Amino acid sequence: MIRVAINGYGTIGKRVADAVTRQPDMTVAGIAKRTPNCEAKIACERRYCLYAASEDDRAAFDQANLEANGTIDDLLIKSDVIVDTTPDGVAQQYRDRYKDVGIPVVYQGGEDADIADASFTTCVNGDITSDADIDSLRVVSCNTTGMAHALTPLDEQFGVSKLHATLVRRGGDPAQIDRGPLDCIIPDPVTIPSHHAADLAALFPDIDVTTVGLKVPTTVMHVRLTIMLNQTPTKHAIQEALNGQSRINLVENGDGLTSTASLKEQALDMGRLRGDRWENCLWTGSIYLDDLTLSFVQAIHQEGNVVPENIDAIRALVSDTAPDGGTTTEEVLGITEAVEPETPQG
Ligand code: NAD
């Protein structure tokens, strides 16, 4: 069993913990937290071993009658790998501690790319194995992950020379009330490209990438991609290529899934924990092909889509089994299998 430590038990950390629990080859060694809040209480109810981020934090846990089993240092020595899901920029404070203990680390996209030996997304470098000379991976951001999932099958099958993405980004996660209420559209940043371009270009060095970021008052985001292909396929061939990528759900016209809200509702109806969508939801009706130029709109659930990637990154760093392109993760989590796409009219 791979003993997984999780540092930071917020939006991503709690999801990663629950996904780890479901893996046959992994167990949660413990979670480290700073504040003894309601999430800490639920973590205890879920029987996760709680650790305080520091001795000072431990005192706060004692005061709140929550038993911390030690500090992060105690957790590190009983774990095989750590997933750092602390807020943007905080992991840098822990990096040397992780190195001193010699524990492999999975970082998140809110950290600078150079924090880890490599940036990771399953569809691009999911073939990394534990015997590679890599001790840390950084799972790229939710938007970069979603763009990479769409880009990979198209690049493999038709060749892609350019990508332009307009990222219509959620103003904040549902619990991030300090980011709202918003009643505006914020170019974020005003300058082009947004930071996503550098990450994506690093994963796809031969593709000319431009990204524009716009924040809007919602908690689930849309992403519109325009891609320059090297050859002109049919719309059906494009749908087949996208459908073959297991982390994409094609949303058919007529399903009544006309908004991100309905996609979220459907995920809850499907029994997905927290209503998470782990896959890109790509509206087939938005697929527009004009010679070599392909456009479409896909929805990315920012809180959900990096979770399977974290599980894949853990296996890449420490598992003895051969890489399977994320299939085990998908089977265990129940990520929708590809379905035969409808033949488009016209
Ligand atoms: P979050 O704020 O929801 O959770 C962070 C957790 O870390 C909180 O529980 C917080 O109390 C804890 N924490 C704060 N300081 C700490 C410290 N010094 N030591 C230990 N724990 C500490 O953040 P999040 O949204 O889960 O983001 C985590 C990382 O994942 C970031 O790099 C972010 O960019 C990335 N990410 C977030 C999303 C998203 O939609 N939220 C999507 C993709 C990637």
CSV table of C-alpha atoms and ligand atoms in Angstrom, one decimal:
chain,number,residue,atom,x,y,z
A,1,MET,CA,0.0,0.0,0.0
A,2,ILE,CA,1.2,3.5,-0.9
A,3,ARG,CA,0.9,5.6,2.2
A,4,VAL,CA,-0.2,9.1,1.1
A,5,ALA,CA,0.2,12.2,3.2
A,6,ILE,CA,-1.8,15.3,2.3
A,7,ASN,CA,-0.7,18.7,3.4
A,8,GLY,CA,-3.5,21.3,3.2
A,9,TYR,CA,-7.1,20.0,3.5
A,10,GLY,CA,-9.1,22.5,1.5
A,11,THR,CA,-10.9,22.4,-1.8
A,12,ILE,CA,-8.4,20.1,-3.5
A,13,GLY,CA,-6.9,18.3,-0.5
A,14,LYS,CA,-10.1,16.9,0.7
A,15,ARG,CA,-11.0,15.6,-2.7
A,16,VAL,CA,-7.6,14.0,-3.2
A,17,ALA,CA,-7.9,12.4,0.2
A,18,ASP,CA,-11.3,10.9,-0.7
A,19,ALA,CA,-10.0,9.7,-4.1
A,20,VAL,CA,-6.9,8.1,-2.5
A,21,THR,CA,-9.2,6.2,-0.1
A,22,ARG,CA,-10.9,4.6,-3.0
A,23,GLN,CA,-7.7,3.3,-4.7
A,24,PRO,CA,-6.8,-0.3,-4.0
A,25,ASP,CA,-3.1,0.4,-3.7
A,26,MET,CA,-3.2,3.5,-1.6
A,27,THR,CA,-4.1,4.6,1.9
A,28,VAL,CA,-4.3,8.1,3.5
A,29,ALA,CA,-1.4,8.1,6.0
A,30,GLY,CA,-2.8,11.4,7.4
A,31,ILE,CA,-3.7,15.0,6.6
A,32,ALA,CA,-2.0,18.1,7.9
A,33,LYS,CA,-4.0,21.2,8.5
A,34,ARG,CA,-3.5,24.7,10.0
A,35,THR,CA,-7.0,25.4,11.4
A,36,PRO,CA,-9.3,23.3,13.5
A,37,ASN,CA,-12.3,24.2,11.5
A,38,CYS,CA,-15.4,22.2,10.4
A,39,GLU,CA,-13.3,20.6,7.6
A,40,ALA,CA,-10.9,19.3,10.3
A,41,LYS,CA,-13.9,17.9,12.2
A,42,ILE,CA,-15.2,16.1,9.0
A,43,ALA,CA,-11.7,14.8,8.3
A,44,CYS,CA,-11.8,13.2,11.8
A,45,GLU,CA,-15.3,11.8,11.1
A,46,ARG,CA,-13.9,10.2,7.9
A,47,ARG,CA,-11.2,8.7,10.1
A,48,TYR,CA,-8.3,10.5,8.6
A,49,CYS,CA,-5.4,10.9,11.0
A,50,LEU,CA,-5.1,14.6,11.7
A,51,TYR,CA,-1.7,16.4,12.0
A,52,ALA,CA,-1.1,20.0,12.7
A,53,ALA,CA,1.0,22.1,10.3
A,54,SER,CA,3.1,23.3,13.2
A,55,GLU,CA,3.4,23.1,17.0
A,56,ASP,CA,1.5,26.4,17.4
A,57,ASP,CA,-1.3,25.0,15.2
A,58,ARG,CA,-1.3,21.8,17.4
A,59,ALA,CA,-2.2,23.9,20.4
A,60,ALA,CA,-5.2,25.4,18.5
A,61,PHE,CA,-6.3,21.8,17.7
A,62,ASP,CA,-6.1,20.9,21.4
A,63,GLN,CA,-8.2,24.0,22.4
A,64,ALA,CA,-10.8,22.9,19.8
A,65,ASN,CA,-10.9,19.4,21.3
A,66,LEU,CA,-9.6,17.9,18.1
A,67,GLU,CA,-6.8,15.4,18.5
A,68,ALA,CA,-3.8,16.1,16.3
A,69,ASN,CA,-1.5,13.1,16.1
A,70,GLY,CA,1.6,15.3,15.8
A,71,THR,CA,2.9,17.8,13.4
A,72,ILE,CA,3.6,17.6,9.7
A,73,ASP,CA,7.1,16.3,10.5
A,74,ASP,CA,5.6,13.2,12.2
A,75,LEU,CA,3.3,12.7,9.2
A,76,LEU,CA,6.2,12.9,6.7
A,77,ILE,CA,8.2,10.1,8.3
A,78,LYS,CA,5.3,7.6,8.2
A,79,SER,CA,4.4,8.3,4.5
A,80,ASP,CA,5.7,7.2,1.1
A,81,VAL,CA,4.6,10.3,-0.8
A,82,ILE,CA,3.1,13.7,0.0
A,83,VAL,CA,0.5,15.6,-1.9
A,84,ASP,CA,0.9,19.3,-1.1
A,85,THR,CA,-2.5,21.1,-1.6
A,86,THR,CA,-1.7,24.2,0.4
A,87,PRO,CA,-2.8,27.6,-1.1
A,88,ASP,CA,-0.9,29.2,-4.0
A,89,GLY,CA,2.7,29.8,-3.1
A,90,VAL,CA,2.7,28.2,0.3
A,91,ALA,CA,4.3,24.9,-0.8
A,92,GLN,CA,7.6,26.7,-1.3
A,93,GLN,CA,7.8,27.0,2.5
A,94,TYR,CA,7.7,23.2,2.8
A,95,ARG,CA,9.9,22.3,-0.1
A,96,ASP,CA,13.2,22.0,1.9
A,97,ARG,CA,11.5,20.0,4.6
A,98,TYR,CA,10.2,17.5,2.1
A,99,LYS,CA,13.7,17.3,0.5
A,100,ASP,CA,15.3,16.8,3.9
A,101,VAL,CA,13.0,13.8,4.6
A,102,GLY,CA,13.6,12.5,1.0
A,103,ILE,CA,9.9,12.1,0.3
A,104,PRO,CA,8.5,12.3,-3.2
A,105,VAL,CA,6.1,15.2,-3.6
A,106,VAL,CA,3.1,16.1,-5.8
A,107,TYR,CA,2.6,19.9,-6.0
A,108,GLN,CA,-0.3,21.8,-7.5
A,109,GLY,CA,-0.6,24.3,-10.3
A,110,GLY,CA,-0.7,27.3,-8.0
A,111,GLU,CA,3.0,26.9,-7.5
A,112,ASP,CA,5.7,28.1,-9.9
A,113,ALA,CA,6.7,25.5,-12.4
A,114,ASP,CA,10.3,25.3,-11.1
A,115,ILE,CA,9.1,24.0,-7.7
A,116,ALA,CA,9.0,20.4,-9.1
A,117,ASP,CA,11.2,18.2,-11.3
A,118,ALA,CA,8.5,18.2,-13.9
A,119,SER,CA,5.0,19.5,-14.6
A,120,PHE,CA,2.5,16.7,-15.0
A,121,THR,CA,-0.7,16.0,-16.8
A,122,THR,CA,-1.7,12.4,-17.4
A,123,CYS,CA,-2.4,12.6,-21.1
A,124,VAL,CA,1.1,14.1,-21.8
A,125,ASN,CA,3.5,12.6,-19.4
A,126,GLY,CA,1.5,9.9,-17.6
A,127,ASP,CA,4.1,7.4,-18.7
A,128,ILE,CA,6.6,8.7,-16.1
A,129,THR,CA,7.6,5.8,-13.8
A,130,SER,CA,8.9,5.6,-10.3
A,131,ASP,CA,12.3,4.5,-11.6
A,132,ALA,CA,12.7,7.8,-13.6
A,133,ASP,CA,15.0,10.3,-12.0
A,134,ILE,CA,12.0,12.4,-10.8
A,135,ASP,CA,11.2,13.1,-7.1
A,136,SER,CA,8.5,15.7,-7.5
A,137,LEU,CA,5.7,16.5,-10.0
A,138,ARG,CA,3.5,19.5,-10.3
A,139,VAL,CA,0.0,18.8,-11.5
A,140,VAL,CA,-0.8,21.7,-13.8
A,141,SER,CA,-3.8,24.0,-13.2
A,142,CYS,CA,-7.3,22.9,-13.8
A,143,ASN,CA,-7.5,25.0,-17.0
A,144,THR,CA,-4.2,23.7,-18.4
A,145,THR,CA,-5.3,20.2,-17.5
A,146,GLY,CA,-8.6,20.6,-19.4
A,147,MET,CA,-6.9,22.2,-22.4
A,148,ALA,CA,-4.2,19.4,-22.5
A,149,HIS,CA,-7.0,16.8,-22.5
A,150,ALA,CA,-8.6,18.3,-25.5
A,151,LEU,CA,-5.4,19.1,-27.3
A,152,THR,CA,-3.8,15.6,-27.0
A,153,PRO,CA,-6.1,13.5,-29.2
A,154,LEU,CA,-6.3,16.3,-31.8
A,155,ASP,CA,-2.6,16.7,-31.9
A,156,GLU,CA,-2.0,13.0,-32.1
A,157,GLN,CA,-4.5,12.4,-34.9
A,158,PHE,CA,-4.4,15.6,-37.0
A,159,GLY,CA,-1.4,17.6,-35.9
A,160,VAL,CA,-1.9,21.0,-34.2
A,161,SER,CA,0.1,24.1,-35.0
A,162,LYS,CA,-1.6,26.7,-33.0
A,163,LEU,CA,-4.0,27.1,-30.1
A,164,HIS,CA,-5.9,30.1,-28.9
A,165,ALA,CA,-8.0,29.7,-25.8
A,166,THR,CA,-10.4,32.2,-24.2
A,167,LEU,CA,-10.7,31.1,-20.6
A,168,VAL,CA,-13.9,32.3,-19.2
A,169,ARG,CA,-12.9,31.7,-15.6
A,170,ARG,CA,-15.0,31.3,-12.5
A,171,GLY,CA,-14.7,34.2,-10.1
A,172,GLY,CA,-14.0,31.9,-7.2
A,173,ASP,CA,-14.8,28.5,-5.8
A,174,PRO,CA,-18.2,28.2,-4.1
A,175,ALA,CA,-16.6,28.6,-0.7
A,176,GLN,CA,-14.4,31.5,-1.6
A,177,ILE,CA,-16.7,34.2,-0.4
A,178,ASP,CA,-13.9,36.6,-0.1
A,179,ARG,CA,-13.8,36.8,-3.9
A,180,GLY,CA,-17.3,38.1,-4.2
A,181,PRO,CA,-19.9,39.1,-4.8
A,182,LEU,CA,-18.7,39.9,-8.3
A,183,ASP,CA,-20.8,41.8,-10.8
A,184,CYS,CA,-18.4,42.4,-13.6
A,185,ILE,CA,-16.1,40.7,-16.1
A,186,ILE,CA,-12.4,41.0,-15.1
A,187,PRO,CA,-9.7,40.5,-17.7
A,188,ASP,CA,-7.3,38.4,-15.6
A,189,PRO,CA,-4.7,39.5,-16.4
A,190,VAL,CA,-5.3,42.4,-18.8
A,191,THR,CA,-2.2,41.4,-20.7
A,192,ILE,CA,-2.2,38.6,-23.2
A,193,PRO,CA,-1.2,35.8,-22.9
A,194,SER,CA,-2.4,34.8,-19.4
A,195,HIS,CA,-0.1,32.6,-17.4
A,196,HIS,CA,-1.8,29.4,-18.7
A,197,ALA,CA,0.0,29.8,-22.0
A,198,ALA,CA,3.4,29.1,-20.6
A,199,ASP,CA,2.3,26.0,-18.8
A,200,LEU,CA,0.6,24.6,-21.9
A,201,ALA,CA,3.4,25.5,-24.2
A,202,ALA,CA,5.8,23.7,-21.9
A,203,LEU,CA,3.7,20.5,-22.3
A,204,PHE,CA,3.3,21.0,-26.0
A,205,PRO,CA,6.5,22.7,-27.2
A,206,ASP,CA,5.7,22.5,-30.9
A,207,ILE,CA,2.3,24.3,-30.6
A,208,ASP,CA,2.0,28.1,-30.7
A,209,VAL,CA,-0.2,28.8,-27.7
A,210,THR,CA,-2.1,32.0,-26.8
A,211,THR,CA,-4.5,32.3,-23.8
A,212,VAL,CA,-6.8,35.1,-22.6
A,213,GLY,CA,-8.3,35.0,-19.1
A,214,LEU,CA,-11.6,36.6,-18.2
A,215,LYS,CA,-13.1,36.2,-14.7
A,216,VAL,CA,-16.9,36.1,-14.5
A,217,PRO,CA,-19.4,35.9,-11.7
A,218,THR,CA,-19.8,32.1,-11.5
A,219,THR,CA,-18.3,29.2,-9.6
A,220,VAL,CA,-17.9,26.8,-12.6
A,221,MET,CA,-16.1,27.8,-15.7
A,222,HIS,CA,-16.2,27.6,-19.5
A,223,VAL,CA,-13.3,27.4,-21.8
A,224,ARG,CA,-13.5,28.1,-25.5
A,225,LEU,CA,-10.7,26.7,-27.6
A,226,THR,CA,-9.7,27.6,-31.1
A,227,ILE,CA,-7.2,25.2,-32.6
A,228,MET,CA,-5.3,25.4,-35.9
A,229,LEU,CA,-5.0,21.9,-37.3
A,230,ASN,CA,-2.4,20.7,-39.8
A,231,GLN,CA,-5.0,18.8,-41.8
A,232,THR,CA,-8.7,19.1,-42.4
A,233,PRO,CA,-10.7,16.2,-40.9
A,234,THR,CA,-14.4,15.8,-40.9
A,235,LYS,CA,-16.5,16.8,-37.9
A,236,HIS,CA,-17.2,13.2,-37.2
A,237,ALA,CA,-13.5,12.4,-37.1
A,238,ILE,CA,-13.0,15.2,-34.6
A,239,GLN,CA,-15.8,13.9,-32.4
A,240,GLU,CA,-14.3,10.4,-32.6
A,241,ALA,CA,-10.9,11.7,-31.6
A,242,LEU,CA,-12.3,13.6,-28.7
A,243,ASN,CA,-14.5,10.8,-27.7
A,244,GLY,CA,-11.5,8.5,-27.5
A,245,GLN,CA,-10.0,10.6,-24.7
A,246,SER,CA,-11.5,9.2,-21.5
A,247,ARG,CA,-11.2,12.4,-19.6
A,248,ILE,CA,-13.6,14.1,-22.0
A,249,ASN,CA,-17.4,13.8,-21.9
A,250,LEU,CA,-19.1,14.8,-25.1
A,251,VAL,CA,-22.3,16.6,-24.3
A,252,GLU,CA,-24.8,15.9,-27.0
A,253,ASN,CA,-27.4,18.4,-28.2
A,254,GLY,CA,-30.8,17.4,-26.8
A,255,ASP,CA,-29.5,16.1,-23.5
A,256,GLY,CA,-30.7,19.3,-21.9
A,257,LEU,CA,-27.3,20.0,-20.5
A,258,THR,CA,-27.2,23.6,-21.6
A,259,SER,CA,-25.1,25.2,-18.9
A,260,THR,CA,-22.5,24.5,-16.3
A,261,ALA,CA,-25.2,24.5,-13.7
A,262,SER,CA,-27.0,21.6,-15.4
A,263,LEU,CA,-23.7,19.7,-15.7
A,264,LYS,CA,-23.1,20.1,-12.0
A,265,GLU,CA,-26.6,19.0,-11.3
A,266,GLN,CA,-26.2,15.9,-13.5
A,267,ALA,CA,-23.0,15.0,-11.6
A,268,LEU,CA,-24.9,15.1,-8.3
A,269,ASP,CA,-27.6,13.0,-9.9
A,270,MET,CA,-25.0,10.5,-11.0
A,271,GLY,CA,-24.0,10.2,-7.4
A,272,ARG,CA,-20.6,11.9,-7.8
A,273,LEU,CA,-19.3,13.0,-4.5
A,274,ARG,CA,-19.6,16.8,-4.2
A,275,GLY,CA,-21.0,16.9,-7.7
A,276,ASP,CA,-17.5,16.7,-9.2
A,277,ARG,CA,-16.9,16.5,-12.9
A,278,TRP,CA,-13.5,14.9,-13.4
A,279,GLU,CA,-13.8,15.1,-17.2
A,280,ASN,CA,-14.0,18.1,-19.7
A,281,CYS,CA,-17.6,18.5,-20.7
A,282,LEU,CA,-17.4,19.4,-24.3
A,283,TRP,CA,-20.6,20.5,-26.2
A,284,THR,CA,-20.6,18.7,-29.6
A,285,GLY,CA,-22.9,21.4,-30.9
A,286,SER,CA,-20.2,23.9,-30.4
A,287,ILE,CA,-17.7,22.1,-32.7
A,288,TYR,CA,-17.2,24.4,-35.6
A,289,LEU,CA,-14.8,23.6,-38.4
A,290,ASP,CA,-13.7,26.0,-41.0
A,291,ASP,CA,-11.0,24.3,-43.1
A,292,LEU,CA,-8.0,24.1,-40.7
A,293,THR,CA,-9.6,26.1,-37.9
A,294,LEU,CA,-11.5,24.2,-35.3
A,295,SER,CA,-13.4,25.8,-32.4
A,296,PHE,CA,-15.4,24.4,-29.5
A,297,VAL,CA,-16.6,25.2,-26.0
A,298,GLN,CA,-15.9,22.9,-23.1
A,299,ALA,CA,-16.7,23.2,-19.4
A,300,ILE,CA,-14.0,22.5,-16.9
A,301,HIS,CA,-14.9,21.8,-13.2
A,302,GLN,CA,-12.0,23.5,-11.5
A,303,GLU,CA,-12.4,21.7,-8.2
A,304,GLY,CA,-12.7,18.2,-9.8
A,305,ASN,CA,-10.6,17.7,-12.9
A,306,VAL,CA,-7.2,17.8,-11.2
A,307,VAL,CA,-8.2,15.1,-8.7
A,308,PRO,CA,-7.6,12.0,-10.9
A,309,GLU,CA,-4.4,13.7,-12.1
A,310,ASN,CA,-3.1,13.8,-8.6
A,311,ILE,CA,-3.8,10.1,-8.2
A,312,ASP,CA,-2.0,9.4,-11.5
A,313,ALA,CA,0.9,11.6,-10.3
A,314,ILE,CA,1.2,9.6,-7.0
A,315,ARG,CA,1.4,6.4,-9.0
A,316,ALA,CA,4.0,7.9,-11.4
A,317,LEU,CA,6.2,8.8,-8.4
A,318,VAL,CA,6.0,5.8,-6.2
A,319,SER,CA,4.1,2.8,-7.7
A,320,ASP,CA,5.9,-0.3,-8.8
A,321,THR,CA,3.3,-1.1,-11.5
A,322,ALA,CA,3.7,-0.1,-15.1
A,323,PRO,CA,2.0,3.2,-16.1
A,324,ASP,CA,-1.5,2.5,-17.5
A,325,GLY,CA,-2.3,6.0,-18.8
A,326,GLY,CA,-4.6,6.6,-15.8
A,327,THR,CA,-6.9,3.6,-16.5
A,328,THR,CA,-6.8,2.3,-12.9
A,329,THR,CA,-7.7,5.7,-11.6
A,330,GLU,CA,-10.6,6.0,-14.1
A,331,GLU,CA,-12.0,2.5,-13.3
A,332,VAL,CA,-11.8,3.1,-9.6
A,333,LEU,CA,-13.4,6.6,-9.6
A,334,GLY,CA,-15.9,5.6,-12.3
A,335,ILE,CA,-14.9,8.1,-14.9
A,336,THR,CA,-17.3,7.7,-17.8
A,337,GLU,CA,-16.2,5.4,-20.5
A,338,ALA,CA,-16.2,6.7,-24.1
A,339,VAL,CA,-19.4,6.2,-26.0
A,340,GLU,CA,-20.1,6.0,-29.7
A,341,PRO,CA,-20.7,9.6,-30.9
A,342,GLU,CA,-23.7,10.5,-32.9
A,343,THR,CA,-23.0,11.0,-36.6
A,344,PRO,CA,-23.4,14.8,-37.1
A,345,GLN,CA,-25.9,16.0,-39.6
A,346,GLY,CA,-24.5,17.8,-42.7
B,1,NAD,P1,-7.7,26.0,-0.3
B,1,NAD,O1,-7.5,27.4,0.2
B,1,NAD,O2,-9.2,25.6,-0.6
B,1,NAD,O3,-7.1,24.9,0.6
B,1,NAD,C1,-5.8,25.0,1.2
B,1,NAD,C2,-5.8,24.4,2.5
B,1,NAD,O4,-4.4,24.5,3.0
B,1,NAD,C3,-6.7,25.0,3.6
B,1,NAD,O5,-7.3,23.9,4.3
B,1,NAD,C4,-5.8,25.8,4.4
B,1,NAD,O6,-6.2,25.9,5.8
B,1,NAD,C5,-4.5,25.0,4.4
B,1,NAD,N1,-3.3,25.7,4.7
B,1,NAD,C6,-3.1,27.1,4.6
B,1,NAD,N2,-1.8,27.4,4.9
B,1,NAD,C7,-1.2,26.2,5.2
B,1,NAD,C8,0.1,25.8,5.7
B,1,NAD,N3,1.0,26.7,5.9
B,1,NAD,N4,0.3,24.5,6.0
B,1,NAD,C9,-0.6,23.6,5.8
B,1,NAD,N5,-1.9,23.9,5.4
B,1,NAD,C10,-2.2,25.1,5.1
B,1,NAD,O7,-6.9,25.9,-1.6
B,1,NAD,P2,-7.2,25.0,-2.9
B,1,NAD,O8,-8.2,25.7,-3.8
B,1,NAD,O9,-7.4,23.6,-2.5
B,1,NAD,O10,-5.8,25.1,-3.7
B,1,NAD,C11,-4.7,24.3,-3.4
B,1,NAD,C12,-3.8,24.2,-4.6
B,1,NAD,O11,-4.5,23.6,-5.7
B,1,NAD,C13,-3.3,25.6,-5.1
B,1,NAD,O12,-2.0,25.4,-5.6
B,1,NAD,C14,-4.3,25.9,-6.2
B,1,NAD,O13,-3.8,26.7,-7.2
B,1,NAD,C15,-4.5,24.5,-6.8
B,1,NAD,N6,-5.7,24.3,-7.5
B,1,NAD,C16,-6.9,24.8,-7.0
B,1,NAD,C17,-8.0,24.6,-7.8
B,1,NAD,C18,-9.4,25.1,-7.3
B,1,NAD,O14,-10.3,25.2,-8.1
B,1,NAD,N7,-9.5,25.4,-6.1
B,1,NAD,C19,-8.0,23.9,-9.0
B,1,NAD,C20,-6.8,23.4,-9.5
B,1,NAD,C21,-5.6,23.6,-8.7
